[in-house]
Coordinates of C-alpha atoms in Angstrom, one line a residue:
M1 CA -18.1 -7.1 -19.1
I2 CA -14.5 -6.5 -20.0
M3 CA -14.1 -5.3 -23.6
P4 CA -12.2 -7.5 -26.1
I5 CA -8.6 -6.9 -26.8
T6 CA -7.7 -4.8 -29.8
S7 CA -4.5 -4.3 -31.8
T8 CA -3.8 -1.0 -30.2
M9 CA -2.1 -0.9 -26.8
A10 CA -0.2 1.7 -24.8
V11 CA 3.3 1.6 -23.4
G12 CA 4.1 4.5 -21.1
N13 CA 2.9 7.8 -22.5
P14 CA 2.7 6.7 -26.2
I15 CA 0.1 4.5 -27.7
Y16 CA 1.5 2.3 -30.5
N17 CA -0.6 0.9 -33.3
L18 CA 0.6 -2.6 -33.9
E19 CA -0.9 -2.7 -37.4
Q20 CA 1.1 0.3 -38.6
P21 CA 4.9 0.7 -38.2
F22 CA 5.6 2.7 -35.0
K23 CA 2.7 5.1 -35.2
M24 CA 1.9 6.6 -31.8
I25 CA -0.2 9.1 -29.9
K26 CA 1.4 10.9 -27.0
Y27 CA -0.3 11.1 -23.6
K28 CA 0.6 13.3 -20.6
H29 CA -1.6 11.7 -18.0
L30 CA -2.0 8.1 -19.1
F31 CA 0.5 5.3 -18.9
G32 CA 0.4 1.6 -19.8
P33 CA -1.4 -0.6 -19.9
V34 CA 1.1 -2.3 -17.7
M35 CA 1.2 -5.7 -16.2
S36 CA 0.6 -5.0 -12.5
R37 CA 1.5 -7.5 -9.8
R38 CA -1.9 -7.1 -8.1
L39 CA -4.3 -5.8 -10.7
G40 CA -3.4 -7.6 -13.9
I41 CA -3.6 -5.4 -17.0
S42 CA -3.9 -1.9 -15.7
L43 CA -4.2 1.5 -17.5
G44 CA -2.6 4.1 -15.2
I45 CA -3.9 7.7 -14.8
D46 CA -1.5 10.1 -13.2
L47 CA -3.3 13.0 -11.5
V48 CA -0.4 14.9 -9.9
P49 CA 3.0 16.2 -11.1
Y50 CA 6.1 14.1 -10.5
K51 CA 6.8 13.3 -6.8
Y52 CA 4.1 15.4 -5.1
C53 CA 3.4 13.4 -2.0
P54 CA 2.8 13.8 1.8
L55 CA 5.4 11.0 2.4
N56 CA 9.1 10.5 1.5
C57 CA 9.3 6.8 1.9
V58 CA 12.8 5.2 2.2
Y59 CA 11.9 2.4 -0.2
C60 CA 10.2 4.5 -3.0
E61 CA 11.4 3.1 -6.3
V62 CA 10.7 6.4 -8.1
Q63 CA 13.1 8.0 -5.6
R64 CA 12.8 10.8 -3.1
T65 CA 9.9 13.1 -2.8
T66 CA 10.6 16.5 -4.3
H67 CA 7.4 18.3 -3.2
Q68 CA 6.3 17.0 0.2
V69 CA 2.8 18.5 0.7
T70 CA -0.6 17.7 2.2
K71 CA -2.6 20.5 0.5
R72 CA -4.8 19.4 -2.4
E73 CA -4.7 21.2 -5.7
A74 CA -6.3 20.8 -9.1
F75 CA -2.8 20.6 -10.8
F76 CA -4.3 20.0 -14.3
E77 CA -7.4 20.8 -16.3
T78 CA -9.9 18.0 -15.7
R79 CA -11.0 18.2 -19.4
E80 CA -7.4 17.6 -20.4
I81 CA -7.2 14.3 -18.4
L82 CA -10.6 13.1 -19.6
A83 CA -9.9 14.0 -23.2
E84 CA -6.8 11.7 -23.1
L85 CA -8.8 9.0 -21.5
D86 CA -11.6 9.2 -24.0
S87 CA -9.1 9.0 -26.8
F88 CA -7.5 5.9 -25.4
M89 CA -10.8 4.2 -24.5
S90 CA -12.1 4.7 -28.1
T91 CA -9.9 1.7 -28.9
N92 CA -12.0 -0.6 -26.7
P93 CA -8.9 -1.9 -24.9
H94 CA -8.8 -5.1 -22.8
L95 CA -8.2 -3.9 -19.3
D96 CA -8.5 -5.5 -15.9
Y97 CA -8.5 -2.1 -14.2
I98 CA -8.3 1.7 -14.8
T99 CA -6.0 2.7 -12.0
F100 CA -5.3 6.0 -10.3
S101 CA -1.5 5.8 -9.5
G102 CA 1.6 7.4 -10.8
A103 CA 4.8 9.0 -9.4
G104 CA 2.9 11.0 -6.7
E105 CA -0.2 10.6 -4.4
P106 CA -3.4 10.7 -6.5
T107 CA -5.7 12.0 -3.7
L108 CA -3.7 15.3 -3.7
N109 CA -5.7 16.2 -6.8
S110 CA -8.7 18.1 -5.6
L111 CA -10.7 17.2 -8.7
L112 CA -10.4 13.5 -8.1
G113 CA -14.1 13.0 -7.3
Q114 CA -15.1 14.6 -10.6
I115 CA -12.8 12.3 -12.5
V116 CA -14.0 9.2 -10.6
N117 CA -17.7 10.0 -11.3
Y118 CA -17.0 10.6 -15.0
I119 CA -15.2 7.3 -15.5
K120 CA -17.9 5.3 -13.6
A121 CA -20.7 7.0 -15.6
K122 CA -19.1 6.7 -19.1
Y123 CA -17.2 3.4 -18.8
P124 CA -19.3 1.3 -16.4
S125 CA -18.0 -2.0 -17.7
Y126 CA -14.5 -1.2 -16.5
K127 CA -13.3 -1.6 -13.0
L128 CA -11.7 1.4 -11.2
A129 CA -8.8 1.1 -8.8
L130 CA -7.0 3.6 -6.5
L131 CA -3.4 3.2 -5.3
T132 CA -2.9 5.5 -2.3
N133 CA -0.9 6.0 0.8
G134 CA -4.2 6.7 2.6
I135 CA -2.9 9.8 4.3
L136 CA -5.7 12.0 3.2
F137 CA -8.4 9.5 4.3
S138 CA -8.5 11.5 7.5
D139 CA -10.5 14.0 5.3
P140 CA -14.2 12.9 5.0
E141 CA -14.5 14.6 1.6
V142 CA -11.6 12.6 0.2
R143 CA -13.2 9.4 1.5
K144 CA -16.5 10.3 -0.1
E145 CA -14.8 11.1 -3.5
V146 CA -13.4 7.6 -3.9
L147 CA -16.4 5.6 -2.7
P148 CA -17.4 4.7 -6.4
C149 CA -14.0 2.9 -6.9
D150 CA -14.2 -0.9 -7.2
I151 CA -11.0 -1.5 -5.3
V152 CA -8.8 0.7 -3.1
L153 CA -5.2 -0.3 -2.2
P154 CA -4.0 1.8 0.6
S155 CA -0.7 1.4 2.5
L156 CA 0.2 1.0 6.2
D157 CA 3.8 0.2 6.8
S158 CA 3.9 0.8 10.5
A159 CA 1.3 1.4 13.2
T160 CA 3.8 3.1 15.6
Q161 CA 4.8 6.8 15.2
E162 CA 8.5 5.8 15.4
G163 CA 8.2 3.2 12.6
F164 CA 6.0 5.6 10.6
E165 CA 8.7 8.3 10.8
K166 CA 11.6 5.9 10.0
I167 CA 10.0 4.3 7.0
N168 CA 7.6 6.9 5.5
R169 CA 9.2 10.1 6.6
P170 CA 5.9 12.0 6.6
C171 CA 5.3 15.8 6.7
P172 CA 6.0 16.9 10.3
E173 CA 2.3 17.4 11.2
L174 CA 1.2 13.9 10.2
K175 CA 0.5 11.3 12.9
V176 CA 0.1 7.6 12.3
E177 CA -3.0 7.4 14.6
E178 CA -4.8 9.8 12.2
L179 CA -3.8 7.6 9.2
I180 CA -5.2 4.5 11.0
E181 CA -8.4 6.3 12.0
G182 CA -8.9 7.5 8.5
L183 CA -8.6 3.9 7.2
I184 CA -11.0 2.7 9.9
H185 CA -13.6 5.3 8.9
F186 CA -13.1 4.5 5.2
R187 CA -13.8 0.8 5.8
Q188 CA -17.0 1.7 7.6
E189 CA -18.2 3.9 4.7
Y190 CA -16.9 1.9 1.7
K191 CA -18.6 -1.1 0.2
G192 CA -15.9 -2.1 -2.2
I193 CA -12.7 -4.1 -1.9
I194 CA -9.7 -3.0 0.2
W195 CA -6.3 -4.6 -0.1
L196 CA -3.9 -3.2 2.5
E197 CA -0.3 -3.1 1.5
V198 CA 2.5 -3.4 4.1
F199 CA 5.9 -2.6 2.6
L200 CA 8.5 -4.4 4.7
V201 CA 11.8 -2.8 5.6
S202 CA 14.2 -5.2 7.4
G203 CA 14.9 -4.4 11.0
I204 CA 12.1 -1.8 11.3
N205 CA 8.7 -3.2 10.7
T206 CA 9.8 -6.9 10.7
I207 CA 10.4 -7.0 14.4
P208 CA 7.8 -8.6 16.8
Q209 CA 6.6 -5.4 18.5
E210 CA 6.0 -3.7 15.1
I211 CA 4.2 -6.8 13.8
S212 CA 1.9 -6.8 16.9
A213 CA 1.1 -3.1 16.5
L214 CA 0.3 -3.6 12.8
A215 CA -1.9 -6.6 13.7
K216 CA -4.0 -4.5 16.1
A217 CA -4.4 -1.8 13.5
I218 CA -5.3 -4.2 10.8
N219 CA -8.0 -5.8 13.0
K220 CA -9.6 -2.4 13.4
I221 CA -9.3 -1.4 9.8
K222 CA -10.7 -4.8 8.5
P223 CA -9.3 -4.8 5.0
D224 CA -10.3 -7.7 2.7
L225 CA -6.7 -8.7 2.3
V226 CA -3.2 -7.8 3.6
Q227 CA -0.4 -7.9 1.0
L228 CA 3.2 -7.9 2.1
N229 CA 5.6 -6.2 -0.3
C230 CA 9.4 -5.6 -0.4
L231 CA 12.0 -4.0 -2.6
D232 CA 12.6 -5.0 -6.2
R233 CA 15.4 -2.6 -7.1
P234 CA 17.2 0.3 -5.5
G235 CA 14.8 2.5 -3.5
A236 CA 15.2 6.1 -2.2
E237 CA 17.9 5.1 0.3
D238 CA 20.8 2.7 -0.2
W239 CA 20.4 1.0 3.2
V240 CA 17.0 -0.4 2.3
K241 CA 17.6 -3.9 0.9
P242 CA 15.5 -6.7 -0.6
I243 CA 14.1 -9.1 2.1
P244 CA 14.9 -12.8 1.8
L245 CA 11.9 -15.0 1.1
H246 CA 12.3 -16.9 4.4
T247 CA 12.0 -13.5 6.3
L248 CA 8.9 -12.7 4.3
K249 CA 7.4 -16.0 5.2
Q250 CA 8.2 -15.5 8.9
V251 CA 6.5 -12.1 8.9
K252 CA 3.5 -13.5 7.1
E253 CA 3.2 -16.4 9.6
Q254 CA 3.5 -14.1 12.6
L255 CA 1.0 -11.6 11.2
S256 CA -1.5 -14.3 10.1
Q257 CA -1.6 -15.6 13.6
Q258 CA -2.7 -12.2 14.9
V259 CA -5.2 -10.9 12.3
C260 CA -8.6 -11.9 11.2
V261 CA -8.1 -11.4 7.5
P262 CA -6.0 -13.2 4.8
V263 CA -2.3 -12.3 4.5
E264 CA -0.3 -12.9 1.3
I265 CA 3.2 -12.2 -0.1
I266 CA 2.9 -10.3 -3.3
A267 CA 4.3 -12.5 -6.1
K268 CA 6.7 -10.9 -8.5
V269 CA 5.3 -10.8 -12.0
K270 CA 7.6 -11.4 -15.0
Y271 CA 6.8 -9.6 -18.2
Q272 CA 4.7 -11.8 -20.5
P273 CA 5.5 -11.2 -24.2
A274 CA 2.1 -12.5 -25.3
E275 CA 0.3 -10.0 -23.1
S276 CA 2.6 -7.0 -23.5
Q277 CA 3.9 -7.2 -27.1
L278 CA 5.6 -3.8 -26.9
D279 CA 7.9 -4.4 -23.9
G280 CA 10.4 -5.5 -26.5
E281 CA 10.3 -2.1 -28.1
L282 CA 10.9 -0.4 -24.7
I283 CA 13.7 -2.8 -23.7
E284 CA 15.4 -2.1 -27.0
L285 CA 15.2 1.6 -26.4
L286 CA 16.6 1.2 -22.9
H287 CA 19.4 -1.1 -24.2
N288 CA 20.4 1.4 -26.9
T289 CA 20.4 4.2 -24.3
L290 CA 22.0 2.6 -21.3
K291 CA 24.8 0.9 -23.2
R292 CA 26.0 4.4 -24.2
R293 CA 25.5 6.2 -21.0
P294 CA 24.2 5.5 -17.5
S295 CA 20.9 7.3 -16.8
T296 CA 18.3 7.6 -14.0
A297 CA 14.7 6.5 -14.4
E298 CA 13.7 10.2 -14.6
D299 CA 16.3 10.9 -17.3
L300 CA 15.0 7.9 -19.3
S301 CA 11.4 9.1 -18.9
A302 CA 12.3 12.6 -20.2
M303 CA 14.5 11.3 -23.1
L304 CA 12.1 8.6 -24.3
D305 CA 8.9 10.5 -23.5
I306 CA 7.5 7.5 -21.6
H307 CA 5.9 7.7 -18.2
I308 CA 8.3 7.1 -15.3
N309 CA 6.1 4.3 -13.9
E310 CA 6.4 2.3 -17.1
I311 CA 10.2 2.9 -17.2
S312 CA 10.4 1.9 -13.5
K313 CA 8.6 -1.4 -14.1
V314 CA 10.8 -2.5 -16.9
L315 CA 14.0 -1.3 -15.1
S316 CA 12.9 -3.4 -12.1
Q317 CA 12.6 -6.5 -14.4
L318 CA 15.9 -5.9 -16.1
Y319 CA 17.6 -5.4 -12.7
Q320 CA 16.2 -8.6 -11.4
E321 CA 17.5 -10.4 -14.5
K322 CA 20.9 -8.8 -13.9
K323 CA 20.9 -7.1 -17.3
I324 CA 21.6 -3.7 -15.8
T325 CA 23.5 -2.4 -12.8
A326 CA 22.4 0.4 -10.4
Q327 CA 24.8 3.0 -8.9
R328 CA 23.6 5.7 -6.5
E329 CA 25.1 9.1 -7.1
S330 CA 24.2 12.6 -5.9
R331 CA 21.5 13.1 -8.5
G332 CA 19.9 9.7 -8.0
V333 CA 20.2 6.0 -9.0
F334 CA 22.0 5.6 -12.4
Y335 CA 21.3 2.4 -14.4
K336 CA 23.9 1.0 -16.9
W337 CA 23.5 -1.9 -19.3
I338 CA 25.8 -4.8 -18.6
S339 CA 27.9 -5.4 -21.8

């Protein structure tokens, strides 16, 4: 049973108490709850430092990978992460999911299994989700660690090595066949829900031969659902552009004809004031900052002490609403408030 909503909610790293003026508790590893496109009201748990990932995807909205690795590490003290979670959960928040995500790849944390088991044992009424690129699912131990999750959302943007390298820019030793095999094995072992994300990049994985290769892989993986995604705001590379709706629909139709599972286009979610009362606070902070000087998402995260994922979601919304501009420079994408 989902716990009832309370007057205390989190935005980014802080938790704000709505009954007292701007009182907050800082968190290093938690962010949100955020309104997720796919998961509803989601509390994020960030298990790795900023931009540790086996991939360097051209579309990544938190920009280029700075530490491209496949080796797992503990990174942080498990008790530090769990103490933050216990503190937040003491408010009995209304959540659709507790989600492992962040600005890096969660499965790189070698203590992931311990954290999963702790959450499922202590908070059994809450659903647990994992957002992952699936690269480490070639490791049986990683697959075993995440079996208690209620839903896993891996990615597969291309089923050809050429497309994989163009879109995901993996560590040199990584092969797309191993990624696909890992996902197949995971499906065979896992009893929960799998939603497979395909991030579309125009001219690469939107062409017929790529779609056919994806379809063959999807039919072997057997996810419960395939979700087609595309760019909201500037990604890691300037040449990656948003895809028109008619192209998304064409890809969906072509893929649907070749796979045995449902395919959907992920609908964009607007921020709902009634559900996220504190977005106004964050937008005001961004307005006051960006009207004075252009800043990157990473700059804003550091200045405001708010998790970069929360910053990124609100920047995406403001960019769609044409309230801010985006200009790529050598240090990254700089956002500026339109006067």
